[in-house]
CSV table of C-alpha atoms in Angstrom, one decimal:
chain,number,residue,atom,x,y,z
A,1,LEU,CA,-60.5,-120.8,66.0
A,2,LEU,CA,-60.3,-124.3,67.5
A,3,SER,CA,-58.2,-125.5,64.5
A,4,ALA,CA,-56.0,-122.5,65.0
A,5,ARG,CA,-55.6,-123.3,68.7
A,6,ARG,CA,-54.5,-126.8,67.8
A,7,ARG,CA,-51.8,-125.5,65.5
A,8,TYR,CA,-50.6,-122.9,67.9
A,9,LEU,CA,-50.4,-125.5,70.7
A,10,GLU,CA,-48.1,-127.6,68.3
A,11,LEU,CA,-45.8,-124.6,68.0
A,12,LEU,CA,-45.8,-124.0,71.7
A,13,ASP,CA,-45.1,-127.7,72.4
A,14,GLY,CA,-42.0,-127.6,70.2
A,15,PHE,CA,-40.5,-124.5,71.8
A,16,ARG,CA,-37.3,-126.4,72.8
A,17,GLN,CA,-36.5,-127.1,69.2
A,18,ARG,CA,-34.4,-124.5,67.5
A,19,ALA,CA,-36.7,-124.0,64.6
A,20,TYR,CA,-39.8,-123.5,66.9
A,21,ALA,CA,-38.2,-121.4,69.6
A,22,PRO,CA,-38.7,-117.9,67.9
A,23,TYR,CA,-42.4,-118.6,67.6
A,24,ALA,CA,-43.2,-119.6,71.2
A,25,GLY,CA,-44.2,-116.1,72.4
A,26,ARG,CA,-46.2,-115.4,69.3
A,27,ALA,CA,-48.1,-118.7,69.6
A,28,LEU,CA,-48.8,-118.1,73.3
A,29,SER,CA,-50.1,-114.6,72.5
A,30,ARG,CA,-52.5,-116.0,69.8
A,31,LEU,CA,-53.7,-118.7,72.2
A,32,VAL,CA,-54.7,-116.0,74.6
A,33,ASP,CA,-56.6,-114.2,71.9
A,34,ILE,CA,-58.5,-117.5,71.0
A,35,ALA,CA,-59.3,-118.1,74.7
A,36,LEU,CA,-60.7,-114.6,75.0
A,37,ARG,CA,-62.7,-114.9,71.8
A,38,THR,CA,-64.2,-118.3,72.7
A,39,ASP,CA,-64.8,-117.1,76.3
A,40,ASP,CA,-62.8,-120.1,77.7
A,41,PRO,CA,-61.2,-119.2,81.1
A,42,ALA,CA,-60.0,-122.8,81.5
A,43,ALA,CA,-57.8,-122.4,78.4
A,44,VAL,CA,-56.2,-119.3,80.0
A,45,ASP,CA,-55.5,-121.3,83.2
A,46,GLY,CA,-53.9,-124.0,81.0
A,47,LEU,CA,-51.6,-121.4,79.5
A,48,VAL,CA,-50.6,-120.2,82.9
A,49,ALA,CA,-49.4,-123.8,83.7
A,50,ARG,CA,-47.2,-123.6,80.7
A,51,LEU,CA,-45.5,-120.4,81.6
A,52,GLY,CA,-43.0,-122.1,83.9
A,53,GLU,CA,-41.7,-124.2,81.0
A,54,LEU,CA,-41.0,-121.3,78.8
A,55,PRO,CA,-38.0,-118.9,78.9
A,56,GLU,CA,-38.6,-115.6,80.6
A,57,THR,CA,-37.6,-113.5,77.7
A,58,ASP,CA,-36.6,-113.5,74.0
A,59,ALA,CA,-35.0,-110.9,71.7
A,60,SER,CA,-38.2,-109.8,70.0
A,61,GLY,CA,-40.0,-109.2,73.3
A,62,SER,CA,-42.8,-111.6,72.2
A,63,LEU,CA,-42.5,-113.8,75.3
A,64,GLN,CA,-42.7,-110.9,77.8
A,65,TYR,CA,-45.6,-109.5,75.8
A,66,ALA,CA,-47.4,-112.8,75.8
A,67,ARG,CA,-46.8,-113.2,79.6
A,68,GLY,CA,-48.4,-109.8,80.1
A,69,LYS,CA,-51.3,-110.8,77.8
A,70,VAL,CA,-51.9,-113.9,79.9
A,71,ALA,CA,-52.0,-111.8,83.1
A,72,PHE,CA,-54.4,-109.4,81.4
A,73,ALA,CA,-56.7,-112.2,80.4
A,74,ARG,CA,-56.8,-113.3,84.1
A,75,ARG,CA,-57.5,-109.7,85.1
A,76,ASP,CA,-54.3,-109.7,87.1
A,77,TYR,CA,-53.5,-106.1,86.0
A,78,ALA,CA,-50.6,-105.5,88.4
A,79,THR,CA,-48.7,-108.5,86.9
A,80,ALA,CA,-49.7,-107.5,83.4
A,81,ARG,CA,-48.1,-104.0,83.9
A,82,ARG,CA,-44.9,-105.6,85.3
A,83,GLU,CA,-44.6,-108.0,82.4
A,84,LEU,CA,-45.4,-105.5,79.7
A,85,ALA,CA,-42.9,-103.0,81.2
A,86,ALA,CA,-40.2,-105.7,80.7
A,87,VAL,CA,-40.5,-105.6,76.9
A,88,PRO,CA,-37.4,-103.7,75.9
A,89,THR,CA,-37.7,-100.4,74.0
A,90,GLY,CA,-36.9,-101.1,70.4
A,91,ALA,CA,-38.0,-104.7,70.5
A,92,SER,CA,-40.3,-105.9,67.8
A,93,TYR,CA,-43.2,-106.2,70.3
A,94,ALA,CA,-42.6,-102.9,72.1
A,95,HIS,CA,-45.4,-101.1,70.3
A,96,GLN,CA,-47.9,-103.9,71.1
A,97,ALA,CA,-46.8,-104.1,74.7
A,98,GLN,CA,-47.2,-100.3,75.2
A,99,TYR,CA,-50.6,-100.4,73.6
A,100,LEU,CA,-51.8,-103.3,75.8
A,101,LEU,CA,-50.4,-101.3,78.8
A,102,GLY,CA,-52.9,-98.5,77.8
A,103,VAL,CA,-55.7,-101.1,77.7
A,104,VAL,CA,-54.7,-102.3,81.2
A,105,PHE,CA,-54.9,-98.7,82.5
A,106,THR,CA,-58.3,-98.4,80.9
A,107,LYS,CA,-59.5,-101.6,82.6
A,108,GLU,CA,-58.2,-100.4,85.9
A,109,ALA,CA,-59.9,-97.0,85.5
A,110,GLN,CA,-63.2,-98.8,84.8
A,111,LEU,CA,-62.9,-100.5,88.2
A,112,GLN,CA,-62.7,-97.2,89.9
A,113,PRO,CA,-65.7,-95.1,90.8
A,114,ALA,CA,-66.5,-92.4,88.1
A,115,VAL,CA,-65.3,-88.9,88.8
A,116,GLU,CA,-68.1,-86.4,89.0
A,117,PRO,CA,-67.6,-83.8,86.3
A,118,ALA,CA,-67.7,-80.1,87.0
A,119,ALA,CA,-70.6,-78.0,85.8
A,120,ASP,CA,-71.2,-77.7,82.1
A,121,THR,CA,-69.3,-74.8,80.6
A,122,GLY,CA,-72.0,-74.3,78.0
A,123,GLY,CA,-69.9,-74.7,74.9
A,124,ASN,CA,-68.6,-77.6,72.9
A,125,ALA,CA,-65.7,-78.1,75.3
A,126,ALA,CA,-65.8,-81.1,77.6
A,127,PRO,CA,-66.8,-80.5,81.3
A,128,VAL,CA,-63.7,-80.0,83.4
A,129,GLY,CA,-62.6,-83.3,85.0
A,130,SER,CA,-64.5,-85.6,82.6
A,131,LEU,CA,-61.2,-87.3,81.5
A,132,VAL,CA,-59.7,-87.5,84.9
A,133,ARG,CA,-60.8,-91.1,85.3
A,134,PHE,CA,-59.0,-92.2,82.1
A,135,ALA,CA,-56.1,-89.8,82.3
A,136,ALA,CA,-53.4,-92.5,82.8
A,137,ALA,CA,-54.8,-94.5,79.9
A,138,VAL,CA,-55.0,-91.5,77.6
A,139,ASP,CA,-51.4,-90.5,78.5
A,140,GLN,CA,-50.2,-94.1,77.8
A,141,PHE,CA,-51.9,-94.2,74.4
A,142,ARG,CA,-50.4,-90.9,73.5
A,143,ARG,CA,-47.0,-92.4,74.3
A,144,VAL,CA,-47.8,-95.1,71.7
A,145,THR,CA,-48.6,-92.5,69.1
A,146,ARG,CA,-45.1,-91.0,69.6
A,147,LEU,CA,-43.4,-94.4,68.8
A,148,PRO,CA,-41.8,-94.7,65.3
A,149,ALA,CA,-44.2,-96.1,62.7
A,150,ASP,CA,-41.3,-98.0,61.0
A,151,THR,CA,-43.3,-101.0,59.9
A,152,SER,CA,-46.9,-101.5,58.7
A,153,GLU,CA,-47.6,-103.5,61.9
A,154,HIS,CA,-46.3,-100.6,64.1
A,155,ARG,CA,-48.2,-98.1,62.0
A,156,HIS,CA,-51.4,-100.0,62.7
A,157,VAL,CA,-50.7,-100.1,66.4
A,158,VAL,CA,-50.2,-96.3,66.4
A,159,ASP,CA,-53.5,-95.9,64.6
A,160,LEU,CA,-55.2,-98.2,67.2
A,161,ALA,CA,-53.8,-95.9,69.9
A,162,TRP,CA,-55.4,-92.8,68.2
A,163,MET,CA,-58.6,-94.8,68.0
A,164,ALA,CA,-58.4,-95.6,71.7
A,165,ILE,CA,-57.9,-92.0,72.6
A,166,GLY,CA,-60.8,-91.0,70.4
A,167,ARG,CA,-63.1,-93.5,72.1
A,168,LEU,CA,-62.0,-92.6,75.6
A,169,CYS,CA,-62.6,-88.9,74.8
A,170,HIS,CA,-66.0,-89.7,73.3
A,171,GLU,CA,-66.9,-91.8,76.3
A,172,SER,CA,-65.9,-88.8,78.5
A,173,ASP,CA,-68.0,-86.3,76.5
A,174,SER,CA,-64.7,-84.6,75.3
A,175,TYR,CA,-65.9,-84.4,71.7
A,176,LEU,CA,-63.4,-81.9,70.3
A,177,ASP,CA,-60.5,-84.0,71.7
A,178,ALA,CA,-62.1,-87.1,70.2
A,179,ALA,CA,-62.4,-85.5,66.8
A,180,ASP,CA,-58.8,-84.4,66.9
A,181,ALA,CA,-57.7,-87.9,67.8
A,182,TYR,CA,-59.7,-89.6,65.0
A,183,SER,CA,-58.3,-87.1,62.5
A,184,HIS,CA,-54.8,-88.7,62.9
A,185,VAL,CA,-56.0,-92.0,61.3
A,186,GLY,CA,-55.2,-91.8,57.6
A,187,ARG,CA,-56.8,-93.3,54.5
A,188,GLN,CA,-54.3,-96.1,54.2
A,189,SER,CA,-55.1,-97.4,57.7
A,190,PRO,CA,-57.1,-100.6,58.2
A,191,GLU,CA,-59.0,-98.6,60.8
A,192,PHE,CA,-60.0,-95.8,58.4
A,193,SER,CA,-63.6,-97.0,57.8
A,194,THR,CA,-64.2,-97.6,61.5
A,195,MET,CA,-62.8,-94.2,62.3
A,196,LEU,CA,-65.2,-92.5,59.8
A,197,TYR,CA,-68.2,-94.1,61.4
A,198,GLU,CA,-67.2,-93.3,65.0
A,199,LEU,CA,-66.1,-89.7,63.9
A,200,SER,CA,-69.6,-89.2,62.4
A,201,TRP,CA,-71.1,-89.9,65.8
A,202,VAL,CA,-68.7,-87.4,67.5
A,203,TYR,CA,-70.0,-84.7,65.1
A,204,VAL,CA,-73.6,-85.7,65.8
A,205,ARG,CA,-72.8,-85.2,69.5
A,206,LEU,CA,-71.3,-81.8,68.7
A,207,GLY,CA,-74.4,-80.9,66.7
A,208,ASP,CA,-72.3,-80.5,63.5
A,209,HIS,CA,-74.6,-82.6,61.3
A,210,GLN,CA,-73.0,-81.3,58.1
A,211,ARG,CA,-69.6,-82.8,59.0
A,212,ALA,CA,-71.2,-86.0,60.2
A,213,GLN,CA,-72.8,-86.4,56.8
A,214,ARG,CA,-69.5,-85.7,55.0
A,215,ALA,CA,-67.8,-88.4,57.1
A,216,LEU,CA,-70.6,-90.9,56.3
A,217,GLU,CA,-70.5,-90.0,52.6
A,218,VAL,CA,-66.8,-90.7,52.4
A,219,LEU,CA,-67.4,-94.0,54.2
A,220,ALA,CA,-70.1,-94.9,51.7
A,221,VAL,CA,-67.6,-94.4,48.9
A,222,THR,CA,-64.5,-96.0,50.4
A,223,ASP,CA,-66.1,-99.0,52.0
A,224,PRO,CA,-69.6,-99.6,50.7
A,225,ASP,CA,-69.7,-103.3,51.4
A,226,ARG,CA,-68.7,-103.4,55.0
A,227,LEU,CA,-71.7,-104.9,56.6
A,228,ASP,CA,-70.7,-104.2,60.2
A,229,LEU,CA,-70.9,-100.5,59.4
A,230,ALA,CA,-74.2,-100.6,57.6
A,231,ASP,CA,-75.7,-98.6,60.4
A,232,GLY,CA,-73.8,-95.7,59.0
A,233,ALA,CA,-76.3,-95.6,56.1
A,234,LEU,CA,-79.2,-95.3,58.5
A,235,LEU,CA,-77.4,-92.6,60.5
A,236,ARG,CA,-76.7,-90.7,57.2
A,237,ALA,CA,-80.4,-90.9,56.3
A,238,ASP,CA,-81.4,-89.7,59.8
A,239,LEU,CA,-79.2,-86.7,59.4
A,240,LYS,CA,-80.7,-85.9,55.9
A,241,LEU,CA,-84.1,-86.2,57.5
A,242,ARG,CA,-83.2,-83.7,60.3
A,243,ALA,CA,-81.8,-81.3,57.7
A,244,GLY,CA,-85.1,-81.4,55.8
A,245,GLU,CA,-83.6,-83.2,52.8
A,246,PHE,CA,-86.5,-85.6,52.6
A,247,GLY,CA,-86.0,-86.9,49.1
A,248,GLN,CA,-82.4,-87.9,49.8
A,249,ALA,CA,-83.3,-89.4,53.1
A,250,LEU,CA,-86.0,-91.5,51.5
A,251,ALA,CA,-83.6,-92.7,48.8
A,252,ILE,CA,-81.1,-93.8,51.4
A,253,TYR,CA,-83.7,-95.6,53.5
A,254,GLN,CA,-85.0,-97.4,50.4
A,255,GLY,CA,-81.5,-98.3,49.3
A,256,VAL,CA,-80.9,-99.9,52.7
A,257,ARG,CA,-84.2,-101.8,52.5
A,258,GLU,CA,-83.5,-103.0,48.9
A,259,ARG,CA,-80.1,-104.2,50.0
A,260,PHE,CA,-81.1,-106.1,53.1
A,261,ASP,CA,-84.7,-107.3,52.4
A,262,PRO,CA,-83.5,-110.1,50.1
A,263,ILE,CA,-81.0,-111.3,52.7
A,264,ARG,CA,-83.7,-111.2,55.4
A,265,ARG,CA,-86.1,-113.2,53.2
A,266,GLN,CA,-83.3,-115.7,52.5
A,267,VAL,CA,-82.6,-116.2,56.2
């Protein structure tokens, strides 16, 4: 990340040169990502000092998007909303800007006191009012899902928006809405494996252990080597155990142990 930061700073420093100018917004955006991932507020402040040197806009919308991203990193959500709204519809970065706007609404909602849900209706439906707190964020992410998926990058942003809706619904105990949102993420999406794992937990919350198992079985076939989702194997074994399928549960537990014990010993 530090090497990447050095290269992106070189791009940003050369923004006055014709060859470098189209990359200024993209470089600034990546520098914000690096500052957030390295937990370096001072780096964000340094980027703020550079904003006055850069043009206000560019044709792709990358500069407006990057300015909104800087404001977001500083938790100046009002400025972030204003900058992101300035990205023109149809610009290359319009999808990303609209998605980040949904993240801004989510952060603002988290700063507000939680809305007390109404009494439980007794079924699988979410309690009335459980999504009120995140209503603006969910509406914004739904706007993103209606944008044209005309490039692979834009298709990915649309999938991320469906993932965000699913997570907010899950967080708000609106499990049926969460399952519906997750179902829009297709097999070709980079988010497909993550979606399967999160969807399995939605089905667990709904008490539908059979569908949860099916989601985890698909995950085991489509992405068996993804270590950050290895918990899915344990969840699958737990569900087999609950269903009384003791032999299969034991086999899965033993498989996880055989896979990770050598790594643990090596470490």
